[in-house]
Short mmCIF file of C-alpha atoms in Angstrom, two decimals:
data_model
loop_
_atom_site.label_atom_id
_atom_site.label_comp_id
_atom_site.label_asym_id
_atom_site.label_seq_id
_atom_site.Cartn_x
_atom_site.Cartn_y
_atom_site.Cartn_z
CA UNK A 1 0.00 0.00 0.00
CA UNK A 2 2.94 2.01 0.91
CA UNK A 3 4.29 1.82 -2.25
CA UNK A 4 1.14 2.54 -4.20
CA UNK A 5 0.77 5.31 -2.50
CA UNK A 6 4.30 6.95 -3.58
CA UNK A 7 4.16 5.50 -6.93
CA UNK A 8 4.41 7.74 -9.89
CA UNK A 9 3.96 6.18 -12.89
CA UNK A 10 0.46 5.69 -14.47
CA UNK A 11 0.16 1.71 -13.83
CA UNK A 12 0.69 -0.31 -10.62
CA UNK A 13 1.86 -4.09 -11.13
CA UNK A 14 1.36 -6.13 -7.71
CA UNK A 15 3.10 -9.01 -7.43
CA UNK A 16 4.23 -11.52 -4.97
CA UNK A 17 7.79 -12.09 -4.30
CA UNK A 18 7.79 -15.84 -5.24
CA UNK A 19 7.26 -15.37 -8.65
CA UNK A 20 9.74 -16.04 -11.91
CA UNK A 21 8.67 -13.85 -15.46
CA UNK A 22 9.22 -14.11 -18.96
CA UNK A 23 10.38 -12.10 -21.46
CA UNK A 24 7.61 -9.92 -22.44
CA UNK A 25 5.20 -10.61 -19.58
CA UNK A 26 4.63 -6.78 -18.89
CA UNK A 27 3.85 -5.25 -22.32
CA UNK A 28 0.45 -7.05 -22.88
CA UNK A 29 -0.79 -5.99 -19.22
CA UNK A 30 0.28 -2.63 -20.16
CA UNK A 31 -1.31 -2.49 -23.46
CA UNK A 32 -4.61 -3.60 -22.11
CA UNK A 33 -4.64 -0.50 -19.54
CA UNK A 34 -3.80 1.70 -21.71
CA UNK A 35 -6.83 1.06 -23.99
CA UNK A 36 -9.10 1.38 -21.28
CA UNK A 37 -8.29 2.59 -17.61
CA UNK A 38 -10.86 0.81 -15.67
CA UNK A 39 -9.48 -2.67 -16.64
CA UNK A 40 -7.84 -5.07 -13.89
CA UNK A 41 -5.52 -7.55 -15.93
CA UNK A 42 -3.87 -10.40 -14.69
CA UNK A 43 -1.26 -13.03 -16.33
CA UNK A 44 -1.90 -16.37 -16.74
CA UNK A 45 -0.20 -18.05 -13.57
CA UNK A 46 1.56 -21.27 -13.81
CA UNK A 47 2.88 -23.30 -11.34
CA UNK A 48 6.45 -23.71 -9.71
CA UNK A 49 6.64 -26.54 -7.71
CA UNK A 50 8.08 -25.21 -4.23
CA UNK A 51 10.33 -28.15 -3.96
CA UNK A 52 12.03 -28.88 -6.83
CA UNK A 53 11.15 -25.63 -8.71
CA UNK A 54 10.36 -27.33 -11.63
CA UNK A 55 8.09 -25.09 -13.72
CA UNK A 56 5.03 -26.36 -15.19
CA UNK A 57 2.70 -24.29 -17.95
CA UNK A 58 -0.55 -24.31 -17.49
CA UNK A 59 -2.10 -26.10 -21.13
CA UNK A 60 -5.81 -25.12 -21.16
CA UNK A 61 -7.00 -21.36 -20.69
CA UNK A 62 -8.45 -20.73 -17.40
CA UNK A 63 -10.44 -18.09 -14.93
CA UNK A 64 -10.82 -16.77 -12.06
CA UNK A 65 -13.72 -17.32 -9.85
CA UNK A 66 -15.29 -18.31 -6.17
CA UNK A 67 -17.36 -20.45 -4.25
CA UNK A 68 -20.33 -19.53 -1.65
CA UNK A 69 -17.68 -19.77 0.84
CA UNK A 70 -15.74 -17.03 -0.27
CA UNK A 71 -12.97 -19.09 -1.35
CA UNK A 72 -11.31 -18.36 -4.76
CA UNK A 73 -10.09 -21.09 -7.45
CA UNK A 74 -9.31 -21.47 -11.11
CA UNK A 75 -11.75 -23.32 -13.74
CA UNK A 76 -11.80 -23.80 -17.37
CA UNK A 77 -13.78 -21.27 -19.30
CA UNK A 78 -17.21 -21.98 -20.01
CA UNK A 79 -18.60 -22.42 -23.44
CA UNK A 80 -20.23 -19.31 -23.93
CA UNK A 81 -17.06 -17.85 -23.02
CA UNK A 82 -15.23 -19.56 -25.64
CA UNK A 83 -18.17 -18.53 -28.50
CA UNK A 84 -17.17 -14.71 -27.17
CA UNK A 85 -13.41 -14.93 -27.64
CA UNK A 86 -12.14 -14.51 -31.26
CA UNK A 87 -8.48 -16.34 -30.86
CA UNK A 88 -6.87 -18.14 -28.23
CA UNK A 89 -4.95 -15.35 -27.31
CA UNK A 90 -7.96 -12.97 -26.59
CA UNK A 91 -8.44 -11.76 -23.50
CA UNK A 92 -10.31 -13.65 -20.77
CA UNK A 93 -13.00 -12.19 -18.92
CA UNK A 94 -13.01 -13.18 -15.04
CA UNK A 95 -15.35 -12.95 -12.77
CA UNK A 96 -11.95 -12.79 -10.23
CA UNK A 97 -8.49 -12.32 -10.42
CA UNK A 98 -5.73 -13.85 -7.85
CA UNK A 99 -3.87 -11.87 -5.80
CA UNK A 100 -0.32 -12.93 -6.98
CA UNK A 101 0.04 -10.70 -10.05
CA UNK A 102 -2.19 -7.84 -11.37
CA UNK A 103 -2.20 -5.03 -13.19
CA UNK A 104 -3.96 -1.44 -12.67
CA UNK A 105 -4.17 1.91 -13.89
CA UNK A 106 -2.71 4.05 -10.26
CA UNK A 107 -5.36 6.76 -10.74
CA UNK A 108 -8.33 4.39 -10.94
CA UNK A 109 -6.93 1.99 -8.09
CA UNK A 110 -6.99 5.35 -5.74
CA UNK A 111 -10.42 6.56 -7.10
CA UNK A 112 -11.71 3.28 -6.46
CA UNK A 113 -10.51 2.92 -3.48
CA UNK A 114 -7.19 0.91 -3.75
CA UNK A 115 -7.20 -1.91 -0.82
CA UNK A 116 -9.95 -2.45 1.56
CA UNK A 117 -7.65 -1.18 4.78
CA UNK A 118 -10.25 -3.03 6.64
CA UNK A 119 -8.83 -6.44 4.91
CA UNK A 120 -6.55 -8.15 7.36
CA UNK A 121 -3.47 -9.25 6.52
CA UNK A 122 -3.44 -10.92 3.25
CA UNK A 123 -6.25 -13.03 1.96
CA UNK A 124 -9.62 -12.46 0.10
CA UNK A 125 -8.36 -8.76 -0.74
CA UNK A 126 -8.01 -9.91 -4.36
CA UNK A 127 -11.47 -11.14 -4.12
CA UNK A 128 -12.69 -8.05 -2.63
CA UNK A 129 -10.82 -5.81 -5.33
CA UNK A 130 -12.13 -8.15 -8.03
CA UNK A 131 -15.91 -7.54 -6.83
CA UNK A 132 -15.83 -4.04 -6.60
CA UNK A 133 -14.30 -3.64 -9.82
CA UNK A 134 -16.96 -5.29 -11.80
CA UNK A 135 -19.80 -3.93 -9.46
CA UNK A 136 -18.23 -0.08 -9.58
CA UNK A 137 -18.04 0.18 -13.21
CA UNK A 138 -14.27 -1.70 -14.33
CA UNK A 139 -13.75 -4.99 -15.77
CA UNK A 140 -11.52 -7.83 -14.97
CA UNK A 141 -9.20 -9.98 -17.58
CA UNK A 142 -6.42 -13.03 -17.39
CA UNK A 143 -4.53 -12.41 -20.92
CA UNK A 144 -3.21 -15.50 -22.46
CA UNK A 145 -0.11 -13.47 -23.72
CA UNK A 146 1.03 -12.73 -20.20
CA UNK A 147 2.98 -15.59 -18.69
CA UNK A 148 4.30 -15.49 -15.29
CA UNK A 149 5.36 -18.33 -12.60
CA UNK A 150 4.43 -18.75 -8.68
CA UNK A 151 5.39 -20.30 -6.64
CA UNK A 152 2.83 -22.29 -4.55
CA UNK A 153 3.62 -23.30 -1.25
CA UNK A 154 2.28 -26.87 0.14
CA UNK A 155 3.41 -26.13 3.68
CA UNK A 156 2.60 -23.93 7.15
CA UNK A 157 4.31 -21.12 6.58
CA UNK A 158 4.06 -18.38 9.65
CA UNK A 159 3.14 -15.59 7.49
CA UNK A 160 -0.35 -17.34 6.49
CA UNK A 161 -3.12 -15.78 7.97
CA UNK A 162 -4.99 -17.74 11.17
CA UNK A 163 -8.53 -19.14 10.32
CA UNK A 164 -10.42 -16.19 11.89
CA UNK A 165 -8.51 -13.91 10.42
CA UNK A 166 -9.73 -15.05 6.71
CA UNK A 167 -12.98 -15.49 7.87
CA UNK A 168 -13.42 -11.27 9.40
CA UNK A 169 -12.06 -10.58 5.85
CA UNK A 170 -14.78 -13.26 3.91
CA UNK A 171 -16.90 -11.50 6.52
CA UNK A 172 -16.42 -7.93 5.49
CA UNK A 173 -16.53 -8.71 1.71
CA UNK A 174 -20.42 -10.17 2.13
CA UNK A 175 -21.48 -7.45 4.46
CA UNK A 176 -20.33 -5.11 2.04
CA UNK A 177 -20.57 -6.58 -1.76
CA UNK A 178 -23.26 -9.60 -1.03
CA UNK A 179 -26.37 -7.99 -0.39
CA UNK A 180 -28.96 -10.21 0.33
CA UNK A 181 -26.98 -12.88 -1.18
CA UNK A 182 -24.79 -12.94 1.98
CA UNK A 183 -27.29 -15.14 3.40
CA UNK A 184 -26.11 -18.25 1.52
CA UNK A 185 -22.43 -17.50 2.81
CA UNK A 186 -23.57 -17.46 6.47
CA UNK A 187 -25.82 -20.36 5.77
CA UNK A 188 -22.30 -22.39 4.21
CA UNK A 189 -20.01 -21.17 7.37
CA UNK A 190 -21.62 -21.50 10.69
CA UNK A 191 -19.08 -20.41 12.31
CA UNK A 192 -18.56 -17.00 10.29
CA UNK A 193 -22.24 -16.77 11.03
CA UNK A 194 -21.27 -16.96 14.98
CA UNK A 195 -18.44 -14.48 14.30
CA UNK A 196 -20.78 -12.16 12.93
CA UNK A 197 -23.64 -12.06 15.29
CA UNK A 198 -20.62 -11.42 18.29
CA UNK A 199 -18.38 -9.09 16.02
CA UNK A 200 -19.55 -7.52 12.96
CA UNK A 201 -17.04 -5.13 11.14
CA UNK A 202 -17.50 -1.51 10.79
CA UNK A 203 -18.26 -1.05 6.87
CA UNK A 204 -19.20 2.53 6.88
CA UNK A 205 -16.83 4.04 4.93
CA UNK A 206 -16.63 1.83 2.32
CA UNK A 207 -20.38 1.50 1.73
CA UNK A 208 -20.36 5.06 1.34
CA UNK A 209 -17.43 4.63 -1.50
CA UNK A 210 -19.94 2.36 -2.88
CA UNK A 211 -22.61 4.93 -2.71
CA UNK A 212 -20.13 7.03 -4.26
CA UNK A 213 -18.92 5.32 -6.88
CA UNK A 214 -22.81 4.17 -7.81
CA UNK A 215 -22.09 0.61 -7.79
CA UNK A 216 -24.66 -1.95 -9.15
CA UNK A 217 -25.65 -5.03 -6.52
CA UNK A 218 -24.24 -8.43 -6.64
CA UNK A 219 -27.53 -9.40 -8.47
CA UNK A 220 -26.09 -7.64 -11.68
CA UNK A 221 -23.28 -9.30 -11.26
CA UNK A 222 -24.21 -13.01 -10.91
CA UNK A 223 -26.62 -12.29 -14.24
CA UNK A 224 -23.76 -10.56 -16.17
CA UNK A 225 -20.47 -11.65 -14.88
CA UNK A 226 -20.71 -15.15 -13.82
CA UNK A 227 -23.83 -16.57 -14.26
CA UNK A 228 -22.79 -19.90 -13.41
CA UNK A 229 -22.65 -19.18 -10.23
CA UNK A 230 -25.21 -21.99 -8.87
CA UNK A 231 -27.93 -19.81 -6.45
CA UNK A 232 -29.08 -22.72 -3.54
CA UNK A 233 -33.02 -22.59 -3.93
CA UNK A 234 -32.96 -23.93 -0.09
CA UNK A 235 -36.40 -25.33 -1.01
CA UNK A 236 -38.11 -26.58 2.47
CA UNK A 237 -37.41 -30.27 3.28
CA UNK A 238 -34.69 -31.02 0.29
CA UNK A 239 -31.91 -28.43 0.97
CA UNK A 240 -30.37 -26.32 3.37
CA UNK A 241 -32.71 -23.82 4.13
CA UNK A 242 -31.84 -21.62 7.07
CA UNK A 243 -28.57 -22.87 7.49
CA UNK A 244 -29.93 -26.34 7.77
CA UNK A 245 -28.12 -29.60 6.08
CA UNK A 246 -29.81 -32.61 4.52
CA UNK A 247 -28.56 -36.40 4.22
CA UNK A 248 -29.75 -38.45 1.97
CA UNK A 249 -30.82 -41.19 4.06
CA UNK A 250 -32.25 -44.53 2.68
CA UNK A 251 -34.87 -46.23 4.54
CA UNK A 252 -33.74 -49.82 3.77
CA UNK A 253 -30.18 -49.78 4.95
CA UNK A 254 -30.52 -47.12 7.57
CA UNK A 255 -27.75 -45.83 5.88
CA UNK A 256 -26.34 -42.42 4.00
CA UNK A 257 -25.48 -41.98 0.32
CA UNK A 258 -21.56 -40.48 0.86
CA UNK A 259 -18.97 -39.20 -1.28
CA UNK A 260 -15.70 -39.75 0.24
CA UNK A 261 -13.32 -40.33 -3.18
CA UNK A 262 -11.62 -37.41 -4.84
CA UNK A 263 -14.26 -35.34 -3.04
CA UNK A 264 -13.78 -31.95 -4.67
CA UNK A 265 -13.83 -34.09 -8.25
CA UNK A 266 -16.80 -35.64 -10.07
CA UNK A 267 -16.60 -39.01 -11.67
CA UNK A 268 -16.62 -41.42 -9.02
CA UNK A 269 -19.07 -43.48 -7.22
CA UNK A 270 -21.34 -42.32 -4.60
CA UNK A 271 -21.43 -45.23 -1.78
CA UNK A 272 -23.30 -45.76 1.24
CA UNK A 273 -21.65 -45.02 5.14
CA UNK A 274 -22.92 -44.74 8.16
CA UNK A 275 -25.21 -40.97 8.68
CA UNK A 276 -22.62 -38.26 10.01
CA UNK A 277 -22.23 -34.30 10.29
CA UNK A 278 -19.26 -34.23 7.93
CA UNK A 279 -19.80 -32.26 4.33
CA UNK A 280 -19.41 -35.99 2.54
CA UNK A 281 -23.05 -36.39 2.76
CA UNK A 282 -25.14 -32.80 2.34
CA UNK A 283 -26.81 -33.16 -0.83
CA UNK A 284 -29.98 -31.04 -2.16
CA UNK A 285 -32.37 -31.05 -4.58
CA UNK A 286 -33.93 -28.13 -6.72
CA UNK A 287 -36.42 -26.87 -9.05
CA UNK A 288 -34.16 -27.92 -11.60
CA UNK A 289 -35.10 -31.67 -10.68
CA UNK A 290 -30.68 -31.93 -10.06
CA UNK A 291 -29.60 -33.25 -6.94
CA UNK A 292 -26.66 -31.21 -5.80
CA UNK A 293 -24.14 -32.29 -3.91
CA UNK A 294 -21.62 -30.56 -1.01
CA UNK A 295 -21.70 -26.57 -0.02
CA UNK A 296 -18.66 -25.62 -2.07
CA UNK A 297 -18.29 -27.08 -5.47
CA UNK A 298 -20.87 -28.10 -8.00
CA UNK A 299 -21.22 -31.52 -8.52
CA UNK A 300 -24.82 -33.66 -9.70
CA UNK A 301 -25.74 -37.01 -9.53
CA UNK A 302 -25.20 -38.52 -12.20
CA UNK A 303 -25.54 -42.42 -14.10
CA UNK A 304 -22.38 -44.16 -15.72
CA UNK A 305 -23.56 -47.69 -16.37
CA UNK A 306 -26.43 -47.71 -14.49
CA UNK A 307 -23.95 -46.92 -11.18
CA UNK A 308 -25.00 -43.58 -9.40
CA UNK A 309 -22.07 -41.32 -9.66
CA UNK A 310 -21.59 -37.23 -9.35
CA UNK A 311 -20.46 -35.62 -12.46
CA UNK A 312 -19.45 -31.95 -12.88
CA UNK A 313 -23.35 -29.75 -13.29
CA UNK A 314 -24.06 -29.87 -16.85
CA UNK A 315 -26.59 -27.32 -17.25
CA UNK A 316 -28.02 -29.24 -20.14
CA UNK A 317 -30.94 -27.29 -21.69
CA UNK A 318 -32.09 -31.20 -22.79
CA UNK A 319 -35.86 -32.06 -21.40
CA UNK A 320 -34.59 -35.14 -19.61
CA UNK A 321 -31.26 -34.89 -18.85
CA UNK A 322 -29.27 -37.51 -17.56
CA UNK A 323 -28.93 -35.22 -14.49
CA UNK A 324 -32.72 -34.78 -13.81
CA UNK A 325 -34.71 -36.59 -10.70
CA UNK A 326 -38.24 -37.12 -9.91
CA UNK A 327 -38.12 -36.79 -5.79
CA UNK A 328 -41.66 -38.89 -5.05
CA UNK A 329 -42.94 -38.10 -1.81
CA UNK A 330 -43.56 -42.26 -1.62
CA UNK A 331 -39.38 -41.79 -0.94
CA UNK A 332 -38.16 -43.41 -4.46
CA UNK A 333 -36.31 -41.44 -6.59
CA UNK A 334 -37.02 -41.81 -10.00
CA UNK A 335 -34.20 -40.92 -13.03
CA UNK A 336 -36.31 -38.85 -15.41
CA UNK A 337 -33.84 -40.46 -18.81
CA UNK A 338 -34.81 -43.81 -17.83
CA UNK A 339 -37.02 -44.41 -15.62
CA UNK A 340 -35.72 -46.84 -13.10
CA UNK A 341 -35.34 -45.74 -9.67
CA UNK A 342 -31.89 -45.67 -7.20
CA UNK A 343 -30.90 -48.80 -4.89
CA UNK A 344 -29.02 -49.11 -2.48
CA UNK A 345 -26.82 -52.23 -2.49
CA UNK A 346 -25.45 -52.88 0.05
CA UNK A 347 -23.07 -56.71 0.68
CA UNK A 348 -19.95 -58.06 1.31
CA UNK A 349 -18.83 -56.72 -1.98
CA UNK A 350 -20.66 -53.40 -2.23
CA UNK A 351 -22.08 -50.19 -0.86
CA UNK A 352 -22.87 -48.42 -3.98
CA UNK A 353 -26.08 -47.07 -5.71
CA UNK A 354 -27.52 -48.31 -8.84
CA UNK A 355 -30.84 -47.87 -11.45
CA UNK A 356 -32.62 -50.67 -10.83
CA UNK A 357 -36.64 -51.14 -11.96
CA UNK A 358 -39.02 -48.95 -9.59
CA UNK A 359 -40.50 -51.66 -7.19
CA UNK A 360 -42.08 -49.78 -4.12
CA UNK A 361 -42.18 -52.82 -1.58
CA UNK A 362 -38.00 -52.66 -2.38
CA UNK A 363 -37.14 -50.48 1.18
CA UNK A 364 -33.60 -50.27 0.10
CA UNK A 365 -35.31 -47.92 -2.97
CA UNK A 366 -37.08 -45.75 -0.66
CA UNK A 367 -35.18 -42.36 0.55
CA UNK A 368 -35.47 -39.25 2.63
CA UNK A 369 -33.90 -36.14 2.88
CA UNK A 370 -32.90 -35.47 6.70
CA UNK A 371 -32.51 -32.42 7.92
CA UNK A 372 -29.07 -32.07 9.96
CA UNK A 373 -29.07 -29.04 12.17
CA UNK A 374 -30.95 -25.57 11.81
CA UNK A 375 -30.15 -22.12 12.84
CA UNK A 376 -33.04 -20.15 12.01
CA UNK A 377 -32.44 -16.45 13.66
CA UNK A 378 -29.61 -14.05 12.02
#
């Protein structure tokens, strides 16, 4: 901040120290904000390995975005994002940048308010910057021609910020930027819920820079900027409504449908364990007819061989996708491409789920959603 603040020239490049650059990283991030002023550009980012520095490039273009939990991560760029782009080297719009290398135009990073002083430590800020940007008027870009490395590190280090730390700043950022939508974060994070209700930040000033700078509410900007963004419908008796969790629980087993393997990756099998708290087994289902899985990343159940399985969304526009349920309040849930209706199997060999034909005197066909816990006053 220091350093922005004495800084002279007309563009601001933050960067970590644990980076390595190529030769001519800068000149497309400088081009870009020199066209237009209000952009926030960032290089593509590939990885050093922090123990043998060996330098890996990253192969397909990627973006920036986040979870309900605040938490930021990299994805492949949708399809529609593709149509929009006229080469592979075109700049990619990003709903959020990291925080290890960006550019900025130093006159629009003051006007808009540079840093969030009320950000603590490091953390979230390049969320909060990337928010406010698109909200206040700016855009936000990774440019393929931009090539730098970082270095990511696998172990504690002491300058990492403690758990409550991040979660005041993911705090902050919803009270401020979220609007309503702030809800679903305190509904995913109890305990930044907690940390609210006993210590809620002091976002004056900065709501009044919003005022200020006549930004438009997070509603324009899951429609416009990232309308993938999944929006929890926290339907009564299906999903987490009011900070509540549902199992899946079938009636025949007395067991759970879990999904314990790779468990931030679709593709694998969901199984049956025994009913517990942890976020293996929170699963929802919407007006969509998908049943969702987890409170960060956006997986469905799915069918692979007539196994049950979760698969990355598709947001097929189909009729009957292979991603579609019928919830029947007799407890069987149907699969609307087929037909035939999940079973649990469980023997000594298996504990998986399967299509199998509907049959309502089979129990082990025959679910409910159970709620977990609910918090019901903010």
């Amino acid at each position: 901040m220091l350093g922005a603040a004495r800084a002279t020239g007309d563009a601001l490049i933050f960067m970590d120290s644990h980076c390595e650059c190529h030769n001519g990283w800068l000149e497309p991030l400088l081009d870009r904000i020199a066209f237009d002023r209000t952009r926030v550009v960032s290089p593509v980012i590939d990885v050093i390995d922090w123990k043998t520095f060996q330098y890996y490039h990253s192969v397909d273009s990627q973006r920036g975005v986040f979870n309900w939990n605040l938490d930021f991560h990299w994805e492949p760029i949708p399809e529609n994002e593709q149509k929009w782009r006229k080469s592979p080297i075109s700049p990619i719009q990003s709903p959020a940048i990291s925080g290890g290398v960006l550019g900025i135009n130093r006159h629009y990073f003051q006007n808009i308010g540079a840093y969030d002083p009320g950000i603590l430590m490091w953390g979230i800020e390049n969320l909060e910057l990337s928010l406010r940007v698109w909200l206040c008027g700016g855009s936000v870009e990774v440019l393929p021609c931009s090539r730098v490395g970082h270095v990511y590190q696998k172990h504690a280090h002491s300058s990492l910020p403690d758990k409550e730390t991040v979660m005041k700043n993911k705090i902050r950022v919803a009270e401020i930027w979220l609007d309503s939508f702030k809800e679903i974060f305190y509904k995913r994070d109890l305990a930044a819920y907690l940390l609210s209700k006993a210590e809620m930040p002091d976002c004056k000033e900065r709501l009044q820079l919003q005022m200020r700078l006549r930004c438009k509410n997070f509603h324009w900007f899951l429609n416009n900027i990232y309308p993938e963004l999944y929006v929890p419908e926290d339907k009564p008796g299906y999903s987490g409504e009011a900070r509540q969790r549902f199992l899946l629980y079938n009636i025949g087993t007395g067991f759970c449908a879990d999904y314990e393997t790779k468990w931030n990756t679709g593709g694998y099998p969901i199984i049956l364990a025994p009913c517990s708290s942890n976020g293996n087994q929170h699963f929802e289902y919407n007006r969509r007819r998908e049943i969702r899985f987890g409170t960060v990343v956006e997986l469905c159940v799915d069918v692979r061989d007539e196994q049950v399985v979760l698969q990355n969304c598709t947001r097929e526009n189909r009729i009957e996708s292979r991603q579609q349920w019928n919830v029947q309040k007799s407890g069987q849930i149907i699969h609307a491409f087929s037909g035939k209706c999940i079973e649990a199997v469980r023997n000594a060999t298996s504990q998986d789920l399967f299509l199998r034909p509907c049959n309502k005197d089979v129990t082990q066909q025959l679910w409910r959603f159970e709620q977990l816990s609910v918090i019901n006053e903010r």
